[in-house]
mmCIF file of C-alpha atoms and ligand atoms in Angstrom:
data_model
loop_
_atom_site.group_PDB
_atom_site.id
_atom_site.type_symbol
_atom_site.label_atom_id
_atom_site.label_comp_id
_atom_site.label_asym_id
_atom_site.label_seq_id
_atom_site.Cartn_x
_atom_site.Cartn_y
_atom_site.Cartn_z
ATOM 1 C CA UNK A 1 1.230 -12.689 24.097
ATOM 2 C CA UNK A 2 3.968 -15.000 25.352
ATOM 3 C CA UNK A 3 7.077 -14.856 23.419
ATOM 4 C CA UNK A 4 7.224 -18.293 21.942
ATOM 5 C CA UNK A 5 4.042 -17.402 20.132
ATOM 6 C CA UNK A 6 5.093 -14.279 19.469
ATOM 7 C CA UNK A 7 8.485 -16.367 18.292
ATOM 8 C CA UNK A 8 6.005 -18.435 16.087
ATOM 9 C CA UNK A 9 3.692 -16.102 14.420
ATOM 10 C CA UNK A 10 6.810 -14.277 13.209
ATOM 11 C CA UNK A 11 8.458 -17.371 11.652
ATOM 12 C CA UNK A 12 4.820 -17.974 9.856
ATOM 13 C CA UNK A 13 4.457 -13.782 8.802
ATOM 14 C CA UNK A 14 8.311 -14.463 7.843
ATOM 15 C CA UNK A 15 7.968 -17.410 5.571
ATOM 16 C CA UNK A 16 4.549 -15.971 3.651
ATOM 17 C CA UNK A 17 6.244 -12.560 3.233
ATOM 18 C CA UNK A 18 9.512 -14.151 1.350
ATOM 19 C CA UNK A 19 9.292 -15.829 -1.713
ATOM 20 C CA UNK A 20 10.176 -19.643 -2.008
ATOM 21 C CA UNK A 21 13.995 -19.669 -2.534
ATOM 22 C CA UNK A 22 15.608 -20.818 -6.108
ATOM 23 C CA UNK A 23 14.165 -21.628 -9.074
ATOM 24 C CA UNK A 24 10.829 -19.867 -8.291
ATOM 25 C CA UNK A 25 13.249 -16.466 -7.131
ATOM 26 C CA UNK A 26 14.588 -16.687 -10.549
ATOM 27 C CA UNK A 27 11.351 -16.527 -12.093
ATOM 28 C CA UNK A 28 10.214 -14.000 -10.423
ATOM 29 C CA UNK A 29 13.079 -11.795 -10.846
ATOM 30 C CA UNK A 30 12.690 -12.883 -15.220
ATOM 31 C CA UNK A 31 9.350 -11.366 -14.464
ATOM 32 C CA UNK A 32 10.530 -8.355 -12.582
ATOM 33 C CA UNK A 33 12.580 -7.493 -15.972
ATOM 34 C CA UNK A 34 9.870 -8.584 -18.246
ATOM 35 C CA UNK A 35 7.627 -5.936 -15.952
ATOM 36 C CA UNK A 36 9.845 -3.118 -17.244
ATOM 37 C CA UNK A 37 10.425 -4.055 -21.532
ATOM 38 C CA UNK A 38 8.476 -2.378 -23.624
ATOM 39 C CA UNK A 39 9.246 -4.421 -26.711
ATOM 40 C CA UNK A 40 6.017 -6.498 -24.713
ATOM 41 C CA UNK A 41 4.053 -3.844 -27.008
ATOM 42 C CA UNK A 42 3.149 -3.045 -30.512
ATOM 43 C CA UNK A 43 5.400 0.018 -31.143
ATOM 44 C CA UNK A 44 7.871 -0.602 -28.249
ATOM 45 C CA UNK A 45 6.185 2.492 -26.222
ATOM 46 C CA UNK A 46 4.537 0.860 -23.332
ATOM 47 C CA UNK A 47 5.843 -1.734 -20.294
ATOM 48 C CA UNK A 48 3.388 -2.717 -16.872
ATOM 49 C CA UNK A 49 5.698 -0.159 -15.076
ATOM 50 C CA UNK A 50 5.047 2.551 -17.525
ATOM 51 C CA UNK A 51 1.213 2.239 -16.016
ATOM 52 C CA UNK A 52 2.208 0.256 -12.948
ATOM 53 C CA UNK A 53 4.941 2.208 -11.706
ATOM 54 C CA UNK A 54 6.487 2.105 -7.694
ATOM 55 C CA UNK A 55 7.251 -1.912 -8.437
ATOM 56 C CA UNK A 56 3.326 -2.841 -9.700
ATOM 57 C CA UNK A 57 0.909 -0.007 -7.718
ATOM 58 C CA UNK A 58 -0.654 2.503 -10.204
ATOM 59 C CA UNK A 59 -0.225 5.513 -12.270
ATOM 60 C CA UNK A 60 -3.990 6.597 -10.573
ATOM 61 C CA UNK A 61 -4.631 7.439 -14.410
ATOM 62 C CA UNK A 62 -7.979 6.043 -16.317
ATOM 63 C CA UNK A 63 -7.493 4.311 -19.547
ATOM 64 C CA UNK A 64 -9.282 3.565 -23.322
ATOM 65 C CA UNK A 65 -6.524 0.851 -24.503
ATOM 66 C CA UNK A 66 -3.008 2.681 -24.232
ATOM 67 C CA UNK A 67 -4.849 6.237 -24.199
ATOM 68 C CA UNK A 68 -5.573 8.125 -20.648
ATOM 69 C CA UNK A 69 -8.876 9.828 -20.627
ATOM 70 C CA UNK A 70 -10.918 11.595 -18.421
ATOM 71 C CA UNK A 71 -12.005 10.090 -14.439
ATOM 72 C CA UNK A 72 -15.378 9.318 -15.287
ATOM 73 C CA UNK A 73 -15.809 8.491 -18.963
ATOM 74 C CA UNK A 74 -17.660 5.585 -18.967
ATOM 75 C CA UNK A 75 -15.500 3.479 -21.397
ATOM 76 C CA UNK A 76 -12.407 4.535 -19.310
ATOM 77 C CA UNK A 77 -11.014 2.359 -17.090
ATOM 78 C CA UNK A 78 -8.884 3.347 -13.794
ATOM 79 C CA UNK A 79 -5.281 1.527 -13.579
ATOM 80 C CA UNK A 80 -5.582 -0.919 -10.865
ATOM 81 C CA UNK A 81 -2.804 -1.110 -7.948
ATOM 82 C CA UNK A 82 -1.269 -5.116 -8.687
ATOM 83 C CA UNK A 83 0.154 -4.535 -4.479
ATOM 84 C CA UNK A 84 -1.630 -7.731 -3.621
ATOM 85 C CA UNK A 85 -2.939 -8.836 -6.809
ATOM 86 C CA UNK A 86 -2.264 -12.549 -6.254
ATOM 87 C CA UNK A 87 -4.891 -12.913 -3.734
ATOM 88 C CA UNK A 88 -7.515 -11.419 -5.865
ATOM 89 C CA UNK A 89 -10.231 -14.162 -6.485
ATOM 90 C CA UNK A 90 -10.940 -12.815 -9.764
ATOM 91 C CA UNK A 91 -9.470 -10.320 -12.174
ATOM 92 C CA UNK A 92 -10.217 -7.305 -14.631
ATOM 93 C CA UNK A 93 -12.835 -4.682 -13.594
ATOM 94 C CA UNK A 94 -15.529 -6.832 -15.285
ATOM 95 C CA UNK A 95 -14.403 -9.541 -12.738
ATOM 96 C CA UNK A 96 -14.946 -12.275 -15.485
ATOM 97 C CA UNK A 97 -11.392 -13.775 -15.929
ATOM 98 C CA UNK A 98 -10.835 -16.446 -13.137
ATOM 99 C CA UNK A 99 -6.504 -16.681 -14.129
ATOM 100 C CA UNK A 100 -4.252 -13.847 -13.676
ATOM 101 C CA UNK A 101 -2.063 -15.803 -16.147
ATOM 102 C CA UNK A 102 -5.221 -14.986 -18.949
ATOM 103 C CA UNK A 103 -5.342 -11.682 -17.531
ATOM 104 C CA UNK A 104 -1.795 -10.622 -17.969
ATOM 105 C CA UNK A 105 -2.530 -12.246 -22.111
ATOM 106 C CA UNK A 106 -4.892 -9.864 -22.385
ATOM 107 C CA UNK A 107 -3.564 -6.969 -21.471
ATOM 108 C CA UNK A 108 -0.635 -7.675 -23.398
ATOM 109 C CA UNK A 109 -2.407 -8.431 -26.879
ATOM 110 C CA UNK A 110 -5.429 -6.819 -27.018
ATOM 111 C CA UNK A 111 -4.410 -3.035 -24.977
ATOM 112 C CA UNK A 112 -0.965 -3.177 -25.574
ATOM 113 C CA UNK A 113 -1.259 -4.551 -29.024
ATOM 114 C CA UNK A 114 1.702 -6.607 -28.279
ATOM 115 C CA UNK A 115 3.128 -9.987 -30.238
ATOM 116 C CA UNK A 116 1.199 -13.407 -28.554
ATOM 117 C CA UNK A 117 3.432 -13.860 -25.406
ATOM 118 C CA UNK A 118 5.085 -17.354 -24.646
ATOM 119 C CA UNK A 119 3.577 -19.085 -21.896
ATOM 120 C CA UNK A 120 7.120 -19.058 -20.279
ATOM 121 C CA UNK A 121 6.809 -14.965 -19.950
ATOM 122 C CA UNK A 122 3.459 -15.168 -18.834
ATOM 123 C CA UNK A 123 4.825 -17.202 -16.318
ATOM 124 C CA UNK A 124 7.414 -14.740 -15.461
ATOM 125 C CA UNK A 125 5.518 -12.100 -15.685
ATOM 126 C CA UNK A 126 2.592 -13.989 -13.014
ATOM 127 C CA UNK A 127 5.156 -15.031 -10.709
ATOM 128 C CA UNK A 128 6.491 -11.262 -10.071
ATOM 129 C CA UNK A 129 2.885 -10.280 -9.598
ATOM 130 C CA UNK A 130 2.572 -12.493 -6.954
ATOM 131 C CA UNK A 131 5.433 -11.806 -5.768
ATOM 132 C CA UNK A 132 4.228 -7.991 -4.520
ATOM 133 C CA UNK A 133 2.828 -8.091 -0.852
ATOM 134 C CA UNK A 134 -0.123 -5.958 0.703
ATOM 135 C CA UNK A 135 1.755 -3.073 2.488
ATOM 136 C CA UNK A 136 -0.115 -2.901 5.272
ATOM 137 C CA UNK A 137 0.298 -0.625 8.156
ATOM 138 C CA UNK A 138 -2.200 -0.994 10.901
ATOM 139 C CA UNK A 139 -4.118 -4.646 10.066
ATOM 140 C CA UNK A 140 -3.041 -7.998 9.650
ATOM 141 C CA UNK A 141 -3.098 -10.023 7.097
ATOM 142 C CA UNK A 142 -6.842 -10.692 7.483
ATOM 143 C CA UNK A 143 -7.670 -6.738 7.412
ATOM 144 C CA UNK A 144 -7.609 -7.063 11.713
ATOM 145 C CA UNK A 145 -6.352 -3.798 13.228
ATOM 146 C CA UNK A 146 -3.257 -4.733 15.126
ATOM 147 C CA UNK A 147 -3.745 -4.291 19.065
ATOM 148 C CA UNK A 148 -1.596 -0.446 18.531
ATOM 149 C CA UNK A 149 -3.484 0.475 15.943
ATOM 150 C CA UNK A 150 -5.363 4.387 16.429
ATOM 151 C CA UNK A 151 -9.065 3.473 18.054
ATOM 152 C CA UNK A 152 -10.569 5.363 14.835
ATOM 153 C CA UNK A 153 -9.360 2.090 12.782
ATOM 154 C CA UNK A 154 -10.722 -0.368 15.278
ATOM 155 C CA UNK A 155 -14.195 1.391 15.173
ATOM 156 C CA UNK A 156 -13.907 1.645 11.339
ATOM 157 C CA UNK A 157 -13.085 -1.790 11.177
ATOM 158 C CA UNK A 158 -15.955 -2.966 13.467
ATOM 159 C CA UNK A 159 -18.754 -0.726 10.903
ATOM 160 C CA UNK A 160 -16.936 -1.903 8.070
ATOM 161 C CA UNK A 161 -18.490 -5.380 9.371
ATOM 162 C CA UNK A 162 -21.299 -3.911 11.436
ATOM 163 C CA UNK A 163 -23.879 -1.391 10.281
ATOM 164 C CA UNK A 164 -22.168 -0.532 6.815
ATOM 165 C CA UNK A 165 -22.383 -4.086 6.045
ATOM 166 C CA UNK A 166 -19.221 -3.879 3.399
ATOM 167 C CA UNK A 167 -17.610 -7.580 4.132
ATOM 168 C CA UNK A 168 -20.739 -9.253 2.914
ATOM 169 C CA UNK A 169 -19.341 -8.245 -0.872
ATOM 170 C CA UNK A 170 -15.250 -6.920 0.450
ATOM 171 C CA UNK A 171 -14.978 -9.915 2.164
ATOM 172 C CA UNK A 172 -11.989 -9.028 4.634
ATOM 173 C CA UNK A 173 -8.770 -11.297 3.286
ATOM 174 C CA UNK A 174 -8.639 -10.429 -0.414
ATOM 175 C CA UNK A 175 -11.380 -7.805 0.608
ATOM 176 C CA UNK A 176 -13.673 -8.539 -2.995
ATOM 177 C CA UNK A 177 -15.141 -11.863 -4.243
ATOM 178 C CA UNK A 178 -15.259 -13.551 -7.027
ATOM 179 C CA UNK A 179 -19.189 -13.005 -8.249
ATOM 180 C CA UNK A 180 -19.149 -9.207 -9.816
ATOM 181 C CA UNK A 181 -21.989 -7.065 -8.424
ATOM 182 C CA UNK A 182 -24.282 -4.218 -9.883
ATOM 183 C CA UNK A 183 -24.051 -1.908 -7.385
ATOM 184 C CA UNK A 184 -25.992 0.699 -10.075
ATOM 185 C CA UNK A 185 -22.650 2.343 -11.652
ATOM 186 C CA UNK A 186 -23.489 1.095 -14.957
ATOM 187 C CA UNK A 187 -23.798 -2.579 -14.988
ATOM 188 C CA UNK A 188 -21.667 -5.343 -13.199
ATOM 189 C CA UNK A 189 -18.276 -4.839 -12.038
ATOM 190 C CA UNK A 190 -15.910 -7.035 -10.173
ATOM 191 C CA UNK A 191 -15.785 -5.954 -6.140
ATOM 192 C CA UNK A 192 -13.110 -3.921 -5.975
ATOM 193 C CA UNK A 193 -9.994 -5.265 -3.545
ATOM 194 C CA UNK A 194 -9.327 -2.691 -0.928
ATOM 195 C CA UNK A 195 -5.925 -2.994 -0.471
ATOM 196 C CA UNK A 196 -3.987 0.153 -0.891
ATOM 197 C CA UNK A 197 -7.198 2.158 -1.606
ATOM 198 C CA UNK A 198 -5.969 4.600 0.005
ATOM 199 C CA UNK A 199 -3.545 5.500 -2.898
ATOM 200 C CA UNK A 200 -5.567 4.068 -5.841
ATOM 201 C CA UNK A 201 -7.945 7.380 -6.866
ATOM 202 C CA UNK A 202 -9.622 8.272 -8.704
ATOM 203 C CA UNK A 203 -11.949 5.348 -7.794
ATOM 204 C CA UNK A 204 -14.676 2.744 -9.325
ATOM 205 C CA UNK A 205 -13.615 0.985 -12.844
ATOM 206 C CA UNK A 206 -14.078 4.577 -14.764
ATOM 207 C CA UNK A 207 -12.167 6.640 -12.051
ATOM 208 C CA UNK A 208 -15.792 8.594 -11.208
ATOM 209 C CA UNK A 209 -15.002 9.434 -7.373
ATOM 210 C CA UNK A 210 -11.881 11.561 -6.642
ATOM 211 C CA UNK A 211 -11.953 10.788 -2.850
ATOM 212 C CA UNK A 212 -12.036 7.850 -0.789
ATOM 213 C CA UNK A 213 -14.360 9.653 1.176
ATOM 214 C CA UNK A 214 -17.033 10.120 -1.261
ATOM 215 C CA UNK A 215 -16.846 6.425 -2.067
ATOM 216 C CA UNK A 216 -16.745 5.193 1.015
ATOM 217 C CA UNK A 217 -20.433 7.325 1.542
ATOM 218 C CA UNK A 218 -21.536 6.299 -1.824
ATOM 219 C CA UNK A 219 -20.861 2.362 -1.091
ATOM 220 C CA UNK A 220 -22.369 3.118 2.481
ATOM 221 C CA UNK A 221 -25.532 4.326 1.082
ATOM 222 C CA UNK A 222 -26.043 1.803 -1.453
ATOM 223 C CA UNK A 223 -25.078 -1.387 0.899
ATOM 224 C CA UNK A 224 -27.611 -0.594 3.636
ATOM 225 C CA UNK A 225 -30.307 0.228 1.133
ATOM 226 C CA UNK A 226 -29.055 -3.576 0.065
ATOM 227 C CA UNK A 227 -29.195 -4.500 3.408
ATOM 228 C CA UNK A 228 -32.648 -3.309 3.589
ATOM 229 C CA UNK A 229 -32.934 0.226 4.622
ATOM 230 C CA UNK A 230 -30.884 2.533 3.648
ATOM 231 C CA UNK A 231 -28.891 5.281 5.871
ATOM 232 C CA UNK A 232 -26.396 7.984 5.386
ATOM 233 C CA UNK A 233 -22.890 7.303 7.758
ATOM 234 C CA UNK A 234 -22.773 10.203 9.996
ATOM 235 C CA UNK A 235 -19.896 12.372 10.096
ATOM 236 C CA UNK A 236 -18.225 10.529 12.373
ATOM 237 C CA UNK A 237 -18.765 6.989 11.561
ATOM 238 C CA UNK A 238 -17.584 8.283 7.753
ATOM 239 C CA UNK A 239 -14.488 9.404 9.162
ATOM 240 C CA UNK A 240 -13.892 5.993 11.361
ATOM 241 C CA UNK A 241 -14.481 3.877 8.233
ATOM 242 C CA UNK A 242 -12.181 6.329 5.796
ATOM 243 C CA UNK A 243 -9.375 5.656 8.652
ATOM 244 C CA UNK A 244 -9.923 1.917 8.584
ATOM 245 C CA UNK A 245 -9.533 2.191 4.438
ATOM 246 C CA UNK A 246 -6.249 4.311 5.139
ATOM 247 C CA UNK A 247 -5.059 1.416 7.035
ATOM 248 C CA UNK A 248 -5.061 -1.519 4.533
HETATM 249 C C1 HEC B 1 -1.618 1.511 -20.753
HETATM 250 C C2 HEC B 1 -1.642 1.202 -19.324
HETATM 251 C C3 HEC B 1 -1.392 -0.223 -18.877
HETATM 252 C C4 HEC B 1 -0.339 -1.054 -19.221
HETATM 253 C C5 HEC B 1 0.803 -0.788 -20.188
HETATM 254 C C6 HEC B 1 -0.527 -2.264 -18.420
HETATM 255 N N1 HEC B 1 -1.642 -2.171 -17.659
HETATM 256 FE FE1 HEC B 1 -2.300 -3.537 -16.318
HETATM 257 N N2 HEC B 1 -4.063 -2.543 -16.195
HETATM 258 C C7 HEC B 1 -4.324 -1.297 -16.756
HETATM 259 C C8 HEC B 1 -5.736 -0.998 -16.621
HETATM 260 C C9 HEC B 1 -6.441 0.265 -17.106
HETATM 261 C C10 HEC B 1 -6.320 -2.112 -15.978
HETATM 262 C C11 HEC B 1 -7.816 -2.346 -15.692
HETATM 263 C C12 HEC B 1 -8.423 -2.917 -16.998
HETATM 264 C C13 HEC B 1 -9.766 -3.578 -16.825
HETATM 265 O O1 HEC B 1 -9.933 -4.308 -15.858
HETATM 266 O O2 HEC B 1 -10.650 -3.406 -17.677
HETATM 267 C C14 HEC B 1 -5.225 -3.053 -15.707
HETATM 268 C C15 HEC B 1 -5.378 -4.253 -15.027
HETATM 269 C C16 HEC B 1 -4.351 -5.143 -14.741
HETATM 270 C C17 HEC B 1 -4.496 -6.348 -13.946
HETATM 271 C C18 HEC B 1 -5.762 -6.813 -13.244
HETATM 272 C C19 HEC B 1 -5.732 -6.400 -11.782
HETATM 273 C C20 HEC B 1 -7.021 -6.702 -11.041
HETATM 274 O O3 HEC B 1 -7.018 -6.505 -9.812
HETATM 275 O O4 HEC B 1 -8.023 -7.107 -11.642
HETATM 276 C C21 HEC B 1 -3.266 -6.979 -13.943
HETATM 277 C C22 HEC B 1 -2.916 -8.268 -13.237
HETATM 278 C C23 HEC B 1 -2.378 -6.161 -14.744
HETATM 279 N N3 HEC B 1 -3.071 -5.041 -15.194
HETATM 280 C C24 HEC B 1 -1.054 -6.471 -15.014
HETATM 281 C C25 HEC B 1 -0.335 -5.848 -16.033
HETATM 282 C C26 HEC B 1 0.894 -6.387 -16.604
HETATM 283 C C27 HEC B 1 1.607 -7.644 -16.126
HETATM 284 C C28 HEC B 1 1.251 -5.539 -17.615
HETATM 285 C C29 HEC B 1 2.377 -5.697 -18.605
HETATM 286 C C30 HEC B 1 2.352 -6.901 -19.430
HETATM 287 C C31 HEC B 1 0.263 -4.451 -17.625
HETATM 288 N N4 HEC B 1 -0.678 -4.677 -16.674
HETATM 289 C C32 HEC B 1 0.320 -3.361 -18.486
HETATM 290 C C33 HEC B 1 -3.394 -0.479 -17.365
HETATM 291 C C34 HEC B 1 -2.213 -0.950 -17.914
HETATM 292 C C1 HEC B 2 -23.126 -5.423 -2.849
HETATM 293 C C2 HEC B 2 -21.656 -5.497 -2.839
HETATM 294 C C3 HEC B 2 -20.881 -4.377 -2.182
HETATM 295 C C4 HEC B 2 -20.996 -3.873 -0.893
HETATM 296 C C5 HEC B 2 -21.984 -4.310 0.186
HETATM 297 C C6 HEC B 2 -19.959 -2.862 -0.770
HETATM 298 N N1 HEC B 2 -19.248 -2.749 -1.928
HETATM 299 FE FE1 HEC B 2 -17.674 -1.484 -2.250
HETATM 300 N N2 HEC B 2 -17.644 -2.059 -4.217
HETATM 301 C C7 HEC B 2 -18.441 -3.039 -4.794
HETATM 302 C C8 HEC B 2 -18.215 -3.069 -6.224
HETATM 303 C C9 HEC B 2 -18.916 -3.990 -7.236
HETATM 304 C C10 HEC B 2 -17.230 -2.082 -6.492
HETATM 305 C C11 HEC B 2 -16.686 -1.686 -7.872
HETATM 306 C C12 HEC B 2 -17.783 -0.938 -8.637
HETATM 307 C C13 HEC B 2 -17.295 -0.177 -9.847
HETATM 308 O O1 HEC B 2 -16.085 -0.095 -10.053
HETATM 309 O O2 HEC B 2 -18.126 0.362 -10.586
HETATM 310 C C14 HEC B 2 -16.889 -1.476 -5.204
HETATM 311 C C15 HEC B 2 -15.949 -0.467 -5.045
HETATM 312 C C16 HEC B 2 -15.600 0.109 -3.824
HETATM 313 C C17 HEC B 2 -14.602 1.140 -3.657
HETATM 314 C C18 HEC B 2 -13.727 1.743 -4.781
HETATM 315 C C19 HEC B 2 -12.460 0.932 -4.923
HETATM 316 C C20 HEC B 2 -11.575 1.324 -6.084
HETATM 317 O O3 HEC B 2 -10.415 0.880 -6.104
HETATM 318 O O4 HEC B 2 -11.996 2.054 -7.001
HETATM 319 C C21 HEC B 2 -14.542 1.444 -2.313
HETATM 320 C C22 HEC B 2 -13.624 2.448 -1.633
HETATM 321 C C23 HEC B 2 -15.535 0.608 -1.647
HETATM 322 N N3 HEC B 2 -16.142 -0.195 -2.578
HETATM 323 C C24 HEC B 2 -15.788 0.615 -0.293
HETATM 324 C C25 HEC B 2 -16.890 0.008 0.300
HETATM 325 C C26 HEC B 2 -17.335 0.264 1.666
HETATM 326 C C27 HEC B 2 -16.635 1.179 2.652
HETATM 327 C C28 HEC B 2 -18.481 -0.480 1.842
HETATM 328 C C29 HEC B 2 -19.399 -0.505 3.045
HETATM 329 C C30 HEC B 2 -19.885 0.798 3.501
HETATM 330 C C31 HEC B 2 -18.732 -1.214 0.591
HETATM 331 N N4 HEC B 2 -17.744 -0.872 -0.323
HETATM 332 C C32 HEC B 2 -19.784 -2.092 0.387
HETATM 333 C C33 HEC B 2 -19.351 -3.843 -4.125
HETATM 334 C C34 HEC B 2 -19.784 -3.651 -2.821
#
């Protein structure tokens, strides 16, 4: 790559990684402080950070309301990472609410049983959200492995696309879309975003799988039977894909 491009692409990575300058820093700092006060709920006990701690990622616990339960119960649902959240193209594990504006409202009355929120918090609060970046390691911005990235990533990446057939519903970019899917774990539930799934278990909405790997064989097996016939990742092409996941 010559170096003015090189030059250029940084300039572009530069000015999407910071956040517009001024009034829209301000906001998202009001929402960085809003993030951590718990007088946002009903008895003052809860903030986001006190589920969405390490600035927005997640506690990796499964919820009923404000109570954890156990991975797996099926009215439990597993704290999302927010680590790219405002390039989801729909939100909540049902995937039914199009805003993350309504989203945030939600969460705040009905499972932190907290007083109606202005719409200048909301706000606040939004803005921060978007203000968290993908922490990506190995992939650009599009889920590409970067030309140094380990070869295990670029052959995860390519059956990721390939034979596993996962970007037909992760569609690589926000990695989920905005139609949920019933991919038979009880009914329809939004595609999950893969961005930091490495460090999101215990995974699907009601934390069922402990390990990435067992997902990533469970999904296999259900998108190729999908696909049309169905086929069990080998050893090795379950390890490739796993170190593709580990990369976003
Ligand atoms: C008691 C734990 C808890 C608290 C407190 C909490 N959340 Fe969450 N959050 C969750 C759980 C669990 C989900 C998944 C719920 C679902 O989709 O049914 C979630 C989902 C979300 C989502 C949707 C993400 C996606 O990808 O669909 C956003 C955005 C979010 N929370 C932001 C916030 C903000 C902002 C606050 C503070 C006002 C907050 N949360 C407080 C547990 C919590
Ligand atoms: C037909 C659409 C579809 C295809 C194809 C698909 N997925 Fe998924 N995936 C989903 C849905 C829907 C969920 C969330 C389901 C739930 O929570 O019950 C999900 C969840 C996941 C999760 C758990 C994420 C989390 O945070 O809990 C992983 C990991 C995953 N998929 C990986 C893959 C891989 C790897 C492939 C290809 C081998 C794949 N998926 C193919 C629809 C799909």
């Amino acid at each position: 790559m010559s170096l003015r491009l090189k030059a250029a692409l940084l300039a572009i990575a530069t000015a999407a990684a910071m956040p517009a300058a001024g009034a829209d820093q301000a906001l998202i700092e009001k929402g960085r402080a809003l993030f951590s006060d718990t007088s946002l709920s009903a008895d003052s006990k809860f903030a986001c950070a006190t589920c969405h701690p390490k600035n927005g990622h997640t506690d990796n616990k499964t919820y009923i309301g404000t109570n954890v339960v156990a991975d797996g119960d099926p009215m439990g649902r597993s704290t999302p990472t927010l680590w790219a959240a405002g390039r989801r193209s729909v939100y909540s594990w049902a995937g039914t609410v199009p805003m993350l504006e309504t989203n945030i409202r939600g969460i705040i009355v009905n499972r932190m049983k907290g007083a109606e929120p202005s719409p200048e918090t909301l706000g606040a609060l939004a803005a921060y959200v978007r203000s968290l970046p993908p922490q990506p390691k190995q992939v650009d911005e599009n889920g590409v492995p970067a030309d140094a990235a380990p070869a295990a990533v670029k052959r995860g990446f390519a059956l990721f696309t390939g034979a596993g057939a996962c970007g037909a519903c992760h569609v690589p970019g926000s990695f989920d879309k905005a139609d949920p899917e019933d991919i038979e774990t009880g009914g329809k539930f939004k595609v999950a975003s893969l961005w930091a799934v490495s460090q999101t278990a215990p995974y699907f909405h009601d934390g069922r799988t402990k390990t990435l790997s067992d997902a990533a064989k469970a999904m296999w097996e259900m998108s190729t039977k999908k696909a049309g016939k169905q086929t069990s990742p080998t050893a090795a092409e379950l390890a490739d894909v796993v170190a593709y996941l580990n990369a976003l």
